[in-house]
Each structure stands twice: as structure tokens, then as C-alpha cells.
Coordinates of C-alpha atoms in Angstrom, one line a residue:
Chain A
X1 CA -70.0 -148.7 -44.0
X2 CA -70.2 -152.2 -43.3
X3 CA -72.6 -152.7 -41.4
X4 CA -74.4 -152.2 -44.7
X5 CA -72.7 -154.8 -47.0
X6 CA -73.7 -157.2 -44.2
X7 CA -77.4 -156.6 -45.5
X8 CA -77.8 -158.3 -49.0
X9 CA -79.8 -156.0 -51.2
X10 CA -82.7 -158.7 -51.0
X11 CA -83.3 -158.2 -47.7
X12 CA -82.9 -154.9 -48.1
X13 CA -85.8 -154.5 -49.9
X14 CA -88.0 -155.8 -48.0
X15 CA -87.1 -154.2 -45.3
X16 CA -87.8 -151.6 -47.0
X17 CA -90.8 -152.6 -48.0
X18 CA -92.6 -153.8 -44.8
X19 CA -91.6 -150.7 -43.6
X20 CA -94.4 -148.5 -41.7
X21 CA -95.0 -146.2 -39.6
X22 CA -97.9 -146.2 -37.1
X23 CA -100.3 -143.7 -37.2
X24 CA -102.8 -141.9 -35.3
X25 CA -105.8 -140.4 -36.9
X26 CA -108.1 -137.8 -35.5
X27 CA -110.6 -135.9 -37.2
X28 CA -111.4 -132.9 -36.6
X29 CA -113.2 -131.3 -34.0
X30 CA -115.2 -129.1 -36.8
X31 CA -116.6 -132.4 -38.5
X32 CA -117.4 -134.5 -35.6
X33 CA -121.7 -134.2 -35.4
X34 CA -122.1 -137.1 -33.0
X35 CA -121.9 -137.2 -29.1
X36 CA -119.5 -138.8 -27.9
X37 CA -117.2 -137.7 -30.4
X38 CA -115.3 -141.4 -32.0
X39 CA -111.7 -141.8 -31.0
X40 CA -108.8 -141.9 -33.1
X41 CA -107.9 -144.2 -35.1
X42 CA -104.5 -145.9 -35.5
X43 CA -103.7 -147.2 -38.7
X44 CA -100.6 -149.1 -39.7
X45 CA -99.2 -146.8 -43.1
X46 CA -97.0 -148.4 -44.7
X47 CA -94.3 -146.1 -45.8
X48 CA -93.6 -146.2 -49.6
X49 CA -97.9 -145.7 -49.7
X50 CA -99.6 -142.5 -50.3
X51 CA -102.4 -141.0 -46.7
X52 CA -104.8 -141.1 -49.1
X53 CA -105.3 -144.8 -49.8
X54 CA -106.1 -144.8 -46.4
X55 CA -109.8 -144.1 -47.2
X56 CA -110.8 -147.2 -47.1
X57 CA -110.1 -148.2 -43.8
X58 CA -110.8 -144.2 -42.2
X59 CA -114.4 -144.0 -43.7
X60 CA -115.8 -146.3 -41.5
X61 CA -114.2 -145.7 -38.5
X62 CA -116.4 -142.1 -39.0
X63 CA -119.0 -142.2 -41.6
X64 CA -121.3 -142.2 -38.9
X65 CA -120.3 -138.9 -37.7
X66 CA -119.3 -136.6 -40.5
X67 CA -121.9 -133.7 -41.5
X68 CA -123.8 -134.4 -44.7
X69 CA -121.3 -133.3 -48.0
X70 CA -119.0 -134.8 -49.6
X71 CA -116.0 -136.4 -49.2
X72 CA -112.6 -135.1 -50.0
X73 CA -110.1 -137.0 -47.6
X74 CA -107.0 -134.2 -46.5
X75 CA -104.6 -134.8 -43.9
X76 CA -102.7 -132.0 -41.8
X77 CA -99.8 -132.2 -39.0
X78 CA -100.3 -129.1 -36.7
X79 CA -102.0 -127.5 -38.9
X80 CA -99.4 -128.2 -41.2
X81 CA -101.7 -129.3 -44.3
X82 CA -99.9 -132.4 -45.7
X83 CA -98.5 -133.0 -49.9
X84 CA -101.0 -136.6 -51.0
X85 CA -98.2 -136.9 -53.5
X86 CA -95.5 -137.5 -51.0
X87 CA -94.6 -140.4 -50.2
X88 CA -96.2 -140.6 -46.8
X89 CA -92.3 -142.6 -45.0
X90 CA -91.2 -139.1 -46.3
X91 CA -93.6 -137.3 -45.3
X92 CA -92.7 -138.6 -41.6
X93 CA -89.1 -139.1 -41.7
X94 CA -89.0 -134.5 -43.0
X95 CA -91.9 -133.4 -40.1
X96 CA -91.6 -135.2 -37.6
X97 CA -87.7 -134.4 -36.6
X98 CA -88.4 -136.9 -33.3
X99 CA -90.6 -139.5 -34.8
X100 CA -93.0 -139.8 -33.2
X101 CA -94.9 -142.8 -32.8
X102 CA -98.0 -142.7 -33.3
X103 CA -98.3 -140.5 -34.9
X104 CA -100.8 -138.6 -34.2
X105 CA -102.5 -136.8 -37.7
X106 CA -106.1 -134.8 -38.2
X107 CA -107.9 -136.0 -41.1
X108 CA -110.3 -133.8 -42.7
X109 CA -113.0 -135.5 -44.7
X110 CA -114.7 -131.5 -45.8
X111 CA -112.8 -128.1 -46.2
X112 CA -110.5 -129.4 -48.9
X113 CA -107.7 -126.2 -49.5
X114 CA -107.4 -126.6 -52.8
X115 CA -105.3 -123.8 -53.3
X116 CA -102.9 -125.0 -51.1
X117 CA -103.6 -128.6 -52.2
X118 CA -103.2 -130.7 -55.8
X119 CA -106.9 -132.0 -55.7
X120 CA -107.2 -135.9 -54.5
X121 CA -110.2 -137.8 -56.7
X122 CA -109.4 -140.7 -54.4
X123 CA -107.1 -143.8 -56.0
X124 CA -106.6 -143.0 -59.4
X125 CA -106.1 -138.8 -58.9
X126 CA -102.7 -141.0 -56.3
X127 CA -101.8 -143.3 -59.4
X128 CA -101.6 -140.9 -61.9
X129 CA -99.3 -139.3 -59.3
X130 CA -96.8 -142.0 -59.7
X131 CA -96.8 -143.2 -62.8
X132 CA -96.4 -139.9 -63.9
X133 CA -93.5 -140.4 -61.6
X134 CA -92.8 -143.5 -63.2
X135 CA -92.3 -141.9 -66.5
X136 CA -89.7 -139.3 -65.6
X137 CA -87.7 -141.8 -63.3
X138 CA -87.6 -143.4 -66.8
X139 CA -86.7 -140.6 -68.6
X140 CA -84.5 -139.1 -66.6
X141 CA -82.1 -143.2 -66.6
X142 CA -83.1 -143.7 -70.1
X143 CA -84.3 -140.1 -71.9
X144 CA -87.2 -141.6 -73.0
X145 CA -90.4 -142.7 -70.9
X146 CA -91.0 -145.1 -73.5
X147 CA -90.0 -148.1 -71.3
X148 CA -93.4 -147.0 -69.2
X149 CA -95.6 -146.0 -72.3
X150 CA -95.2 -149.4 -73.5
X151 CA -96.5 -151.2 -70.6
X152 CA -99.4 -153.4 -71.2
X153 CA -102.4 -152.9 -70.0
X154 CA -101.8 -156.2 -67.3
X155 CA -98.7 -154.8 -66.4
X156 CA -100.0 -151.6 -65.3
X157 CA -102.3 -152.7 -63.1
X158 CA -99.9 -155.3 -61.5
X159 CA -97.5 -153.0 -60.9
X160 CA -99.9 -150.4 -58.8
X161 CA -101.7 -153.6 -57.8
X162 CA -98.3 -154.7 -56.2
X163 CA -97.1 -150.6 -54.9
X164 CA -101.6 -150.4 -53.6
X165 CA -100.5 -154.4 -51.0
X166 CA -96.7 -153.6 -50.6
X167 CA -97.1 -157.3 -52.5
X168 CA -92.7 -156.6 -53.4
X169 CA -92.4 -160.0 -55.8
X170 CA -95.1 -158.9 -57.5
X171 CA -93.7 -155.8 -58.2
X172 CA -90.4 -157.0 -59.3
X173 CA -91.6 -159.2 -61.3
X174 CA -93.5 -156.3 -63.2
X175 CA -90.8 -153.9 -62.5
X176 CA -88.0 -155.5 -64.2
X177 CA -89.6 -156.0 -67.1
X178 CA -89.1 -152.0 -67.7
X179 CA -85.4 -152.5 -67.8
X180 CA -84.6 -148.5 -65.8
X181 CA -82.0 -151.7 -64.1
X182 CA -79.7 -150.4 -61.6
X183 CA -76.6 -147.4 -61.2
X184 CA -73.7 -150.5 -60.2
X185 CA -70.5 -149.1 -60.2
X186 CA -67.1 -152.1 -57.7
X187 CA -69.0 -151.3 -54.3
X188 CA -72.8 -152.3 -54.8
X189 CA -74.0 -157.0 -54.5
X190 CA -75.5 -157.2 -58.3
X191 CA -79.7 -158.0 -57.7
X192 CA -81.9 -159.6 -59.1
X193 CA -84.7 -160.4 -58.7
X194 CA -85.2 -163.8 -59.8
X195 CA -81.7 -165.3 -59.8
X196 CA -81.2 -167.0 -63.5
X197 CA -78.9 -167.5 -66.0
X198 CA -80.4 -165.3 -68.3
X199 CA -81.7 -162.7 -66.0
X200 CA -77.9 -162.1 -64.8
X201 CA -76.7 -161.3 -68.2
X202 CA -79.6 -159.0 -68.8
X203 CA -78.6 -157.7 -65.2
X204 CA -75.2 -157.5 -67.1
X205 CA -76.0 -155.6 -70.2
X206 CA -78.3 -152.8 -68.2
X207 CA -75.2 -152.3 -64.9
X208 CA -73.2 -151.1 -68.3
X209 CA -76.2 -148.8 -69.9
X210 CA -76.2 -147.3 -66.9
X211 CA -73.0 -146.4 -66.2
X212 CA -72.6 -144.7 -69.4
X213 CA -76.0 -142.9 -68.5
X214 CA -75.3 -141.6 -65.0
X215 CA -79.0 -139.6 -64.0
X216 CA -80.3 -140.7 -61.2
X217 CA -83.8 -139.8 -60.5
X218 CA -83.5 -137.8 -56.5
X219 CA -86.4 -136.0 -54.9
X220 CA -84.5 -134.0 -52.1
X221 CA -86.3 -132.1 -49.1
X222 CA -84.2 -129.1 -47.8
X223 CA -84.7 -127.4 -44.0
X224 CA -82.3 -125.3 -42.1
X225 CA -81.8 -124.0 -39.1
X226 CA -79.1 -121.7 -37.7
X227 CA -77.6 -122.8 -34.3
X228 CA -76.8 -126.6 -33.7
X229 CA -79.6 -128.6 -31.7
X230 CA -78.2 -131.3 -29.6
X231 CA -81.5 -133.6 -29.7
X232 CA -84.2 -133.6 -32.1
X233 CA -86.7 -132.3 -29.9
X234 CA -85.5 -129.3 -30.1
X235 CA -85.3 -128.9 -33.8
X236 CA -87.3 -126.4 -35.3
X237 CA -90.4 -127.2 -36.1
X238 CA -91.8 -127.4 -40.1
X239 CA -94.7 -125.2 -40.3
X240 CA -94.9 -123.8 -43.3
X241 CA -94.2 -125.1 -46.4
X242 CA -92.4 -122.6 -47.9
X243 CA -89.6 -123.8 -45.1
X244 CA -88.9 -126.5 -46.9
X245 CA -86.8 -126.2 -50.7
X246 CA -87.9 -129.3 -52.1
X247 CA -84.7 -129.8 -55.2
X248 CA -86.1 -132.7 -58.5
X249 CA -83.4 -132.6 -59.5
X250 CA -81.7 -135.6 -60.6
X251 CA -78.0 -136.8 -59.9
X252 CA -75.2 -137.5 -62.1
X253 CA -73.2 -140.1 -61.4
X254 CA -69.3 -138.4 -61.9
X255 CA -66.8 -140.6 -61.0
X256 CA -63.5 -139.9 -59.8
X257 CA -60.2 -142.5 -60.1
X258 CA -60.1 -144.1 -56.7
X259 CA -62.5 -143.4 -55.1
X260 CA -66.2 -143.9 -55.3
X261 CA -68.6 -142.0 -55.2
X262 CA -70.5 -141.1 -52.1
X263 CA -74.0 -140.4 -50.2
X264 CA -72.4 -136.8 -48.9
X265 CA -71.3 -136.3 -52.7
X266 CA -74.4 -136.5 -54.0
X267 CA -75.9 -134.7 -51.9
X268 CA -73.5 -131.2 -52.0
X269 CA -73.8 -132.2 -55.8
X270 CA -77.3 -130.7 -55.4
X271 CA -77.0 -127.7 -53.3
X272 CA -73.4 -126.5 -54.9
X273 CA -74.2 -123.3 -53.4
X274 CA -74.7 -124.7 -49.6
X275 CA -71.2 -126.2 -51.2
X276 CA -69.3 -124.3 -53.5
X277 CA -66.1 -126.0 -53.0
X278 CA -67.6 -129.2 -53.9
X279 CA -65.7 -130.6 -56.4
X280 CA -69.1 -132.1 -58.0
X281 CA -70.8 -129.6 -59.5
X282 CA -74.1 -130.8 -60.8
X283 CA -76.1 -127.7 -62.2
X284 CA -74.2 -127.0 -65.0
X285 CA -72.3 -129.3 -67.2
X286 CA -69.7 -132.1 -66.6
X287 CA -66.9 -129.6 -68.3
X288 CA -67.6 -126.9 -65.5
X289 CA -65.9 -129.2 -62.6
X290 CA -63.8 -127.4 -60.3
X291 CA -60.7 -128.3 -59.6
X292 CA -60.6 -130.5 -57.4
X293 CA -58.2 -128.8 -54.8
X294 CA -58.0 -128.9 -50.5
X295 CA -61.1 -131.4 -50.8
X296 CA -61.2 -134.0 -48.4
X297 CA -64.3 -136.4 -49.4
X298 CA -61.8 -139.4 -47.9
X299 CA -63.1 -138.2 -43.8
X300 CA -66.2 -139.2 -42.4
X301 CA -65.9 -135.2 -41.8
X302 CA -69.1 -133.4 -43.4
X303 CA -67.4 -129.9 -43.1
X304 CA -64.4 -130.1 -44.7
X305 CA -65.6 -128.7 -47.9
X306 CA -67.2 -125.5 -46.5
X307 CA -65.3 -122.4 -47.6
X308 CA -65.3 -119.5 -45.4
X309 CA -67.9 -117.3 -47.4
X310 CA -70.5 -120.7 -46.5
X311 CA -70.2 -121.9 -43.2
X312 CA -73.4 -125.0 -44.2
X313 CA -73.2 -128.4 -42.1
X314 CA -74.8 -131.3 -43.0
X315 CA -76.8 -132.1 -40.3
X316 CA -79.0 -134.7 -40.6
X317 CA -80.1 -137.4 -43.5
X318 CA -82.8 -139.1 -43.6
X319 CA -84.0 -141.5 -45.9
X320 CA -87.4 -145.1 -45.7
X321 CA -86.0 -143.8 -41.9
X322 CA -82.5 -144.5 -41.2
X323 CA -80.0 -142.0 -41.5
X324 CA -77.2 -143.8 -42.9
X325 CA -73.5 -143.0 -42.6
X326 CA -72.6 -140.0 -45.9
X327 CA -69.7 -142.0 -46.6
X328 CA -71.9 -145.2 -47.8
X329 CA -71.7 -145.2 -51.2
X330 CA -74.5 -143.7 -53.1
X331 CA -74.5 -146.7 -55.3
X332 CA -75.5 -149.3 -52.8
X333 CA -78.1 -146.3 -51.4
X334 CA -80.3 -146.0 -54.2
X335 CA -80.5 -149.5 -55.5
X336 CA -81.6 -150.2 -52.1
X337 CA -83.1 -147.3 -50.5
X338 CA -84.9 -145.8 -53.9
X339 CA -89.1 -146.0 -53.8
X340 CA -91.3 -148.1 -56.3
X341 CA -91.4 -144.8 -58.6
X342 CA -87.5 -145.4 -58.7
X343 CA -87.5 -142.2 -57.0
X344 CA -84.9 -141.7 -54.7
X345 CA -86.3 -138.7 -51.3
X346 CA -83.7 -137.5 -49.0
X347 CA -84.5 -135.4 -46.5
X348 CA -81.6 -132.8 -45.4
X349 CA -81.4 -130.0 -42.9
X350 CA -78.6 -128.2 -43.7
X351 CA -77.0 -126.2 -40.7
X352 CA -76.8 -122.7 -42.3
X353 CA -75.9 -118.9 -41.1
X354 CA -78.1 -116.7 -40.8
X355 CA -78.6 -114.7 -43.8
X356 CA -78.8 -118.4 -45.8
X357 CA -81.0 -119.8 -44.2
X358 CA -84.8 -120.8 -45.2
X359 CA -87.2 -118.0 -44.6
Chain B
X1 CA -71.1 -125.1 -94.5
X2 CA -67.9 -127.4 -94.0
X3 CA -69.6 -130.3 -93.2
X4 CA -66.1 -132.1 -92.1
X5 CA -66.0 -129.0 -90.0
X6 CA -69.5 -129.4 -87.9
X7 CA -69.4 -133.3 -88.1
X8 CA -66.0 -133.3 -86.0
X9 CA -66.9 -133.2 -81.8
X10 CA -70.2 -132.7 -82.2
X11 CA -72.6 -134.9 -81.6
X12 CA -76.1 -135.1 -82.5
X13 CA -78.6 -132.3 -80.6
X14 CA -81.7 -134.5 -78.6
X15 CA -83.3 -131.4 -78.1
X16 CA -82.6 -130.9 -74.8
X17 CA -80.7 -127.8 -72.4
X18 CA -78.7 -127.3 -69.6
X19 CA -79.6 -125.4 -66.7
X20 CA -77.3 -123.0 -67.4
X21 CA -77.6 -122.9 -71.6
X22 CA -81.6 -122.6 -70.4
X23 CA -80.6 -119.0 -68.3
X24 CA -78.8 -118.2 -71.4
X25 CA -81.4 -118.9 -73.4
X26 CA -84.2 -117.0 -70.8
X27 CA -81.9 -114.2 -71.4
X28 CA -81.9 -113.7 -75.2
X29 CA -85.7 -114.1 -75.1
X30 CA -86.6 -112.0 -72.5
X31 CA -84.9 -109.4 -74.2
X32 CA -86.1 -109.9 -78.4
X33 CA -89.7 -110.1 -76.8
X34 CA -88.8 -107.0 -75.1
X35 CA -88.2 -105.3 -78.3
X36 CA -90.8 -106.9 -80.6
X37 CA -93.4 -105.9 -77.8
X38 CA -94.1 -102.5 -76.7
X39 CA -97.3 -102.6 -75.2
X40 CA -97.2 -105.8 -73.6
X41 CA -95.5 -106.4 -70.7
X42 CA -92.1 -108.5 -70.3
X43 CA -90.9 -111.6 -69.9
X44 CA -89.0 -110.9 -65.7
X45 CA -85.8 -113.2 -64.7
X46 CA -87.1 -114.2 -61.2
X47 CA -84.3 -115.7 -59.0
X48 CA -85.2 -118.9 -57.0
X49 CA -85.5 -117.8 -53.1
X50 CA -82.5 -119.3 -51.9
X51 CA -80.1 -118.4 -54.9
X52 CA -80.5 -114.2 -54.2
X53 CA -79.3 -114.3 -50.7
X54 CA -76.1 -116.5 -52.3
X55 CA -73.8 -115.2 -54.5
X56 CA -73.3 -118.0 -57.9
X57 CA -72.5 -118.3 -60.5
X58 CA -75.2 -120.8 -61.6
X59 CA -78.7 -118.1 -62.5
X60 CA -81.1 -120.6 -61.0
X61 CA -85.0 -119.3 -61.4
X62 CA -87.8 -118.7 -64.0
X63 CA -89.1 -116.5 -66.7
X64 CA -92.2 -114.7 -65.4
X65 CA -95.4 -112.6 -67.6
X66 CA -97.8 -112.2 -64.6
X67 CA -101.3 -109.7 -65.1
X68 CA -102.5 -110.7 -68.8
X69 CA -106.1 -110.7 -68.9
X70 CA -108.3 -112.1 -71.3
X71 CA -110.8 -110.2 -73.1
X72 CA -113.0 -112.2 -75.2
X73 CA -115.9 -111.2 -77.6
X74 CA -118.9 -111.7 -76.8
X75 CA -120.3 -113.8 -80.0
X76 CA -122.3 -116.4 -79.9
X77 CA -121.2 -118.6 -82.1
X78 CA -117.8 -119.6 -80.9
X79 CA -115.6 -120.2 -84.3
X80 CA -115.9 -115.8 -84.1
X81 CA -114.3 -115.6 -80.7
X82 CA -111.6 -114.1 -80.5
X83 CA -109.1 -113.7 -78.4
X84 CA -107.3 -110.2 -77.0
X85 CA -104.5 -110.5 -74.4
X86 CA -103.9 -107.0 -72.5
X87 CA -102.3 -106.4 -70.0
X88 CA -104.1 -105.9 -66.3
X89 CA -102.8 -101.4 -66.0
X90 CA -104.1 -100.8 -69.2
X91 CA -107.7 -102.2 -68.8
X92 CA -110.0 -99.2 -67.6
X93 CA -113.9 -98.7 -67.6
X94 CA -113.2 -95.8 -70.2
X95 CA -110.9 -98.4 -72.8
X96 CA -114.0 -100.8 -73.0
X97 CA -116.2 -98.1 -73.9
X98 CA -114.2 -96.4 -76.6
X99 CA -112.3 -99.6 -78.1
X100 CA -114.2 -100.9 -80.5
X101 CA -112.6 -103.9 -81.9
X102 CA -112.4 -105.9 -78.6
X103 CA -116.7 -106.3 -77.9
X104 CA -116.3 -106.6 -73.6
X105 CA -119.8 -108.3 -71.9
X106 CA -121.0 -106.0 -69.2
X107 CA -121.5 -109.3 -67.6
X108 CA -117.9 -111.0 -68.8
X109 CA -115.7 -111.8 -66.9
X110 CA -112.3 -110.9 -67.3
X111 CA -110.2 -113.6 -66.8
X112 CA -106.6 -113.3 -64.6
X113 CA -103.8 -115.6 -66.1
X114 CA -100.5 -115.4 -64.9
X115 CA -97.7 -117.6 -66.9
X116 CA -93.9 -119.1 -65.9
X117 CA -91.5 -120.4 -67.8
X118 CA -89.6 -123.2 -65.1
X119 CA -86.6 -125.3 -66.5
X120 CA -86.9 -129.2 -65.8
X121 CA -83.2 -130.5 -64.7
X122 CA -85.2 -134.6 -65.2
X123 CA -86.2 -133.6 -68.9
X124 CA -84.0 -130.6 -69.3
X125 CA -86.3 -129.1 -70.7
X126 CA -88.3 -125.4 -70.4
X127 CA -92.2 -125.7 -69.2
X128 CA -95.3 -122.9 -69.2
X129 CA -97.2 -123.2 -66.1
X130 CA -100.3 -120.9 -65.8
X131 CA -102.5 -120.5 -63.8
X132 CA -106.3 -118.3 -64.2
X133 CA -108.4 -116.0 -61.9
X134 CA -111.5 -114.2 -61.9
X135 CA -110.6 -110.3 -61.2
X136 CA -111.9 -110.9 -57.6
X137 CA -108.8 -113.6 -57.3
X138 CA -110.5 -116.7 -57.2
X139 CA -108.9 -119.3 -59.6
X140 CA -110.6 -120.4 -62.4
X141 CA -111.5 -124.1 -62.8
X142 CA -110.6 -126.4 -65.7
X143 CA -113.8 -125.9 -67.6
X144 CA -113.9 -122.5 -67.9
X145 CA -109.7 -122.3 -68.4
X146 CA -110.6 -124.8 -71.2
X147 CA -112.8 -122.3 -72.5
X148 CA -110.7 -119.4 -72.9
X149 CA -108.1 -121.2 -75.1
X150 CA -108.4 -120.8 -78.2
X151 CA -109.9 -123.5 -80.5
X152 CA -107.2 -125.1 -82.3
X153 CA -105.7 -125.4 -78.7
X154 CA -107.8 -128.5 -77.8
X155 CA -106.9 -130.0 -81.3
X156 CA -103.0 -129.3 -80.8
X157 CA -103.8 -131.6 -77.5
X158 CA -105.4 -134.3 -78.9
X159 CA -103.6 -134.9 -81.9
X160 CA -100.2 -134.9 -79.6
X161 CA -99.8 -137.4 -77.1
X162 CA -96.8 -135.8 -75.8
X163 CA -98.7 -133.0 -75.7
X164 CA -101.6 -132.5 -72.1
X165 CA -101.9 -130.3 -69.4
X166 CA -101.6 -131.4 -65.8
X167 CA -102.0 -129.7 -62.8
X168 CA -99.0 -129.7 -60.5
X169 CA -97.5 -128.0 -57.8
X170 CA -95.1 -125.2 -58.9
X171 CA -92.2 -125.9 -58.7
X172 CA -90.5 -123.1 -56.2
X173 CA -93.9 -121.5 -55.2
X174 CA -95.8 -124.4 -53.1
X175 CA -98.5 -124.2 -54.8
X176 CA -101.7 -125.6 -57.3
X177 CA -100.9 -124.5 -60.8
X178 CA -101.1 -126.1 -64.1
X179 CA -98.4 -127.2 -66.4
X180 CA -97.8 -128.5 -70.1
X181 CA -96.2 -131.5 -69.6
X182 CA -92.4 -131.9 -70.9
X183 CA -92.0 -135.3 -71.4
X184 CA -92.5 -134.8 -75.9
X185 CA -90.5 -131.4 -76.2
X186 CA -87.5 -132.8 -76.6
X187 CA -88.6 -134.7 -79.6
X188 CA -90.3 -131.5 -81.3
X189 CA -87.9 -128.6 -80.9
X190 CA -85.2 -131.8 -82.2
X191 CA -87.8 -131.4 -85.5
X192 CA -88.3 -127.5 -85.2
X193 CA -84.6 -127.0 -86.0
X194 CA -84.2 -129.8 -88.6
X195 CA -81.8 -131.8 -86.1
X196 CA -79.3 -129.5 -87.8
X197 CA -76.2 -130.6 -85.3
X198 CA -74.4 -127.6 -87.1
X199 CA -76.0 -125.0 -85.5
X200 CA -75.0 -126.1 -81.9
X201 CA -72.4 -123.4 -83.4
X202 CA -71.7 -120.8 -81.8
X203 CA -75.1 -120.9 -78.9
X204 CA -77.7 -120.5 -82.2
X205 CA -78.9 -123.0 -80.7
X206 CA -79.7 -121.5 -76.8
X207 CA -80.2 -117.9 -78.7
X208 CA -83.4 -119.6 -80.2
X209 CA -84.1 -122.0 -78.2
X210 CA -86.7 -119.8 -76.4
X211 CA -89.0 -117.9 -79.4
X212 CA -88.8 -121.8 -81.0
X213 CA -90.3 -123.3 -77.7
X214 CA -92.4 -120.4 -77.9
X215 CA -94.0 -120.6 -81.3
X216 CA -95.2 -123.7 -80.2
X217 CA -95.9 -123.5 -77.0
X218 CA -98.1 -120.0 -77.5
X219 CA -101.1 -121.5 -79.6
X220 CA -101.7 -123.9 -77.5
X221 CA -102.7 -120.9 -74.9
X222 CA -103.1 -118.6 -76.9
X223 CA -99.8 -116.8 -76.9
X224 CA -98.2 -115.5 -79.7
X225 CA -95.5 -114.6 -81.2
X226 CA -95.1 -111.2 -82.9
X227 CA -93.5 -112.6 -86.4
X228 CA -91.1 -110.5 -86.4
X229 CA -89.2 -111.8 -83.4
X230 CA -89.9 -115.3 -85.7
X231 CA -87.6 -114.1 -88.6
X232 CA -84.9 -113.3 -86.0
X233 CA -85.1 -117.8 -85.9
X234 CA -84.0 -117.5 -89.7
X235 CA -80.5 -116.4 -91.1

């Protein structure tokens, strides 16, 4: 935890926004019409970005060799078509358990698998998906999406451009107007994009409002293993989206006296079926909170809450390519590692018994 | 009704439901639907995959109505076009020949529809998902789906900035489905219950939530609620 405190919030944001994944992109054999085939394209893809946005870099590379037809761009990794609306960094953290650098992907310009993937008509589709997620995040934190719906046209344009170009300053300038605020408690550094007195005041007011509402937009991607793996190379390959449980459910901040709400608590609250003894039960209302009993949430041992019926164990947690210590205050994680649409994306590997495994 | 008693300890209802309330509401809805809809398939509760393997005190899943067939009359004029829903299994060649009320052009395709009611934890309301396909399993393009929707659907969708159809991935099935966007649902659900906070007593809201919700949403896709079901709302 001391490691986290030495990185200031502004530094953390910068690192996240500059985060990128080197990709080596191969054109699918069936779409190569020239000899010799074109070499793969080496592209540095922003973590916070989306794969279809790379078309402007890729098209010139492959255009001379493509068969006639209309471009319908899609990517796959080892045969798995990639969901374009998941940020690139999340796809990498999820599907490349042992990080491959560069990450070898196959690109297609033809034969879009529309029975599997949502249609994508270029930048507009990605932008729509982004704004839609932003509205959803606004709804989760504030109970309505008025602030996003009421954005001026120029602000909307600037917001999207800042994400497109990875421009953190420009992004913070526009996004701060949304007042989607930050989840703050006494464990986080106050975040202000601009350190003027007026900004501080509104920041404090937001903080008070934020702690009251207590719902944090989170997207959890869970895959299960039934055996321990010693190193990441021997982790099973995810070759099917059905092997991943996608949980799009807000985390409800629940505070207990004398204890801060940790990342471990947050993840367990989203998976009550695997951690039924956890004192934070997210699926129902607050009134159904179970007794604390033998919970030893202060220890770093993620197994402390398992009951005889379940023995789920958190094996791996990845956020923005980092594997944070599970005892980090969740507020720090939210404030510093969330994506521009105000969602926190978390990739989790759970070890479970055979009967409880996904597929 | 005792005003003092109803106001005490009841916060104004915001039109939303918790996940466990949704399960109760879904049970009430599917039970009523069966009672009033003898000749139509029932809404079935489908538990979400990870839950059916584990014991849990919370039910998580969605309501499913599948295999509905839309038979359109072959009227030239759109205004005379009528919609008839039939259960997949009840469609047969003999029936088509004998049934005068349903005019089916031989070259008309029968469009199949599946409907799911899925809870959204972000918006805390139910969301209608649907997909459509030809008899050979080929999915319908949206242009064709729009032709299937009742005429007043377009009107509802254009008037309300909240009610629009988008294509998104089904929360459980990893496939593209169409859905009616949920962002305005809590607002008009509040209105449907006349903002009467006293209704929160005795689970009245939960029991009737989906019936009320469906009475609006169903109109957008042309699924009607039988009058008998609607009448259970006024008591």
C-alpha cells in the first residue's frame, strides 16, 4: 500500500493515459491477394483506446493487397473474434494472461462475423458506444444522465477528440464539467485537475455528494481455473467468450467503522456466489448485509472468507495492466485507474472447484 | 389510507427496483401472464449460468419468451396491416389454409421473435431485449424489423427521446441482440404509479411492476397485454 501513496494522482493519471500495448498485426491469409504477402504492421495502441480506431494506421499498410469489396474491419486473437467495444488494454489484460509483447493479432477487412460481433461502422460506432457507457456511468453515480445529455456540442466533440488523441489535459478540462466526481474517503489524495481555490471548493462538494451515493461503475471480467498454475504461461487459454463471465454491476460502497473498503472487498461484493461469507453483499439491498462473524478482511489472505461449500480464491487481478495488492483502498483504485468513460474495468481469475467452473 | 403512516419511513420511490425485487416481480408477472394468456407461450425464468451450479439465496437470471411468430396480413395499405402473433409450434400448413382471419401471402416469410426481460444493475430497471430471424435462422436486418413493428411504435420512439432501439450485446449470451434503451424507464415508471409513495407498502409495487412496465414497453414491439392482466393493476 505504501507503493500506491508515493505515486501522486496526477502522475497515476498520466501513466494510465500514456499506457499502450504494442501490437503486431497480421492480415488474415484469406485476404492476401499479392505475392509476397505484406509484412505485419507494428502499431502502438493506446490502452484506453479501441481497436477499430486503428484503421487509419492499418489501411494504408494493407490496402494494395486486399481483395475487392467493402471494408468491414475486425480483429481476432488465436481464432477468437475480439469485441471492439472493450478497450484495447482490457482485451490485452484479459486474453493475454502471459503478456505477449508485441501482441500478435490478426486483422480482417472482409467477412464480418455479424452473428457474433456487434456491427461496427467505424469511428462513429465506437464513439456512440463510448458515450453510451459514459451515460450509464453517470446514471450509476448520479441517478440520471442529464449532465451527459446536456453537454454542449463542442464539449462532446472535444471530449471524444481527447480520448481519440490520448490528450489528458483536454480530457480533464471537459470531463470536470460533468462533475461525475470522485469517490473519496480519508484514504485518497484529493484530485483536482486545476489547483485553483474555486476548483477545490467544488471538488469538496462533489466528494460529499459522491460518498453519499456510493455506487461505482465497474465492469468485471471473470474467468475461472480449477487448478493452481505456477506461472502465467501454463494458465489455460481463453478461446471462447463463454469462458468469461462479464459482470456489469456497480459496486456499492459500504463503510464499516475502523475499516476501509479495499479492492478485495469490492471484488468479493460483486461475486457473492463465490464468496458467500463476505460481509459485503452487493446483489440485494443494504439491509441484507450478513453478519461479519469470522471475517478477517484486514489480512492480505484472499482465502480468509471461504466456506466449506465454496473455495473460490482470487488468483489474479489486473487493472490497467497492473496487478494491484488486493488490500489497496478501493477509492484509490477508482480515482486513479478508471477509464475515460468513468468505468473501472477489472480482469479477475478465480480458482474454483470443478463443479463451480465456468464451462 | 393513513397519510401520516404512509409518509413515515418511506422515501419517495424513484421508479427503480433492486435485483431481488426484480426476481419477485418476474415471478408475479409470469404467473399472471400464464393465467390470462392461455394460448400464448409462457414467460420462463432462465437462471444465469453461473448460478445454476451454485446454491445462492439470490436468484439471478432473466425472463424469456421465445418462438413467437409474427404473421402479417398481405394488405397493400400499411394502415390496414394487422399483426398477429402465434406460437411457433402452432403454425402449420393446414392452419394457414383454413384460417381466414389471418391472411398469409405464400411468399411472405414468417418472422420469428425471441424476447428476454433482463435486469440492468446500472439503471436498476428491467430492459427488453429481442432478436428476430427467418425460419431458416437468418437474422433479420433492422430495416425489416422496423416494418414488423406496429405503426404507433415509430411514433412512440420518435416522441420519447428515451425510448429507442439499439443493438447491444446480450448481458448473458455473448451475441448481438436488440434492446429498448433503459435510460428513461425509471421516470415513466414513477408516473405510472402516480408517484404514490404509499404504494410501496406490502410489496404492491413489486407485484405489479412488470405488468405496468410491459403495458408500455410491449406497445413498442407490438406485444399486447390482455385486458384482464391490466385490470389487476387497479385494486
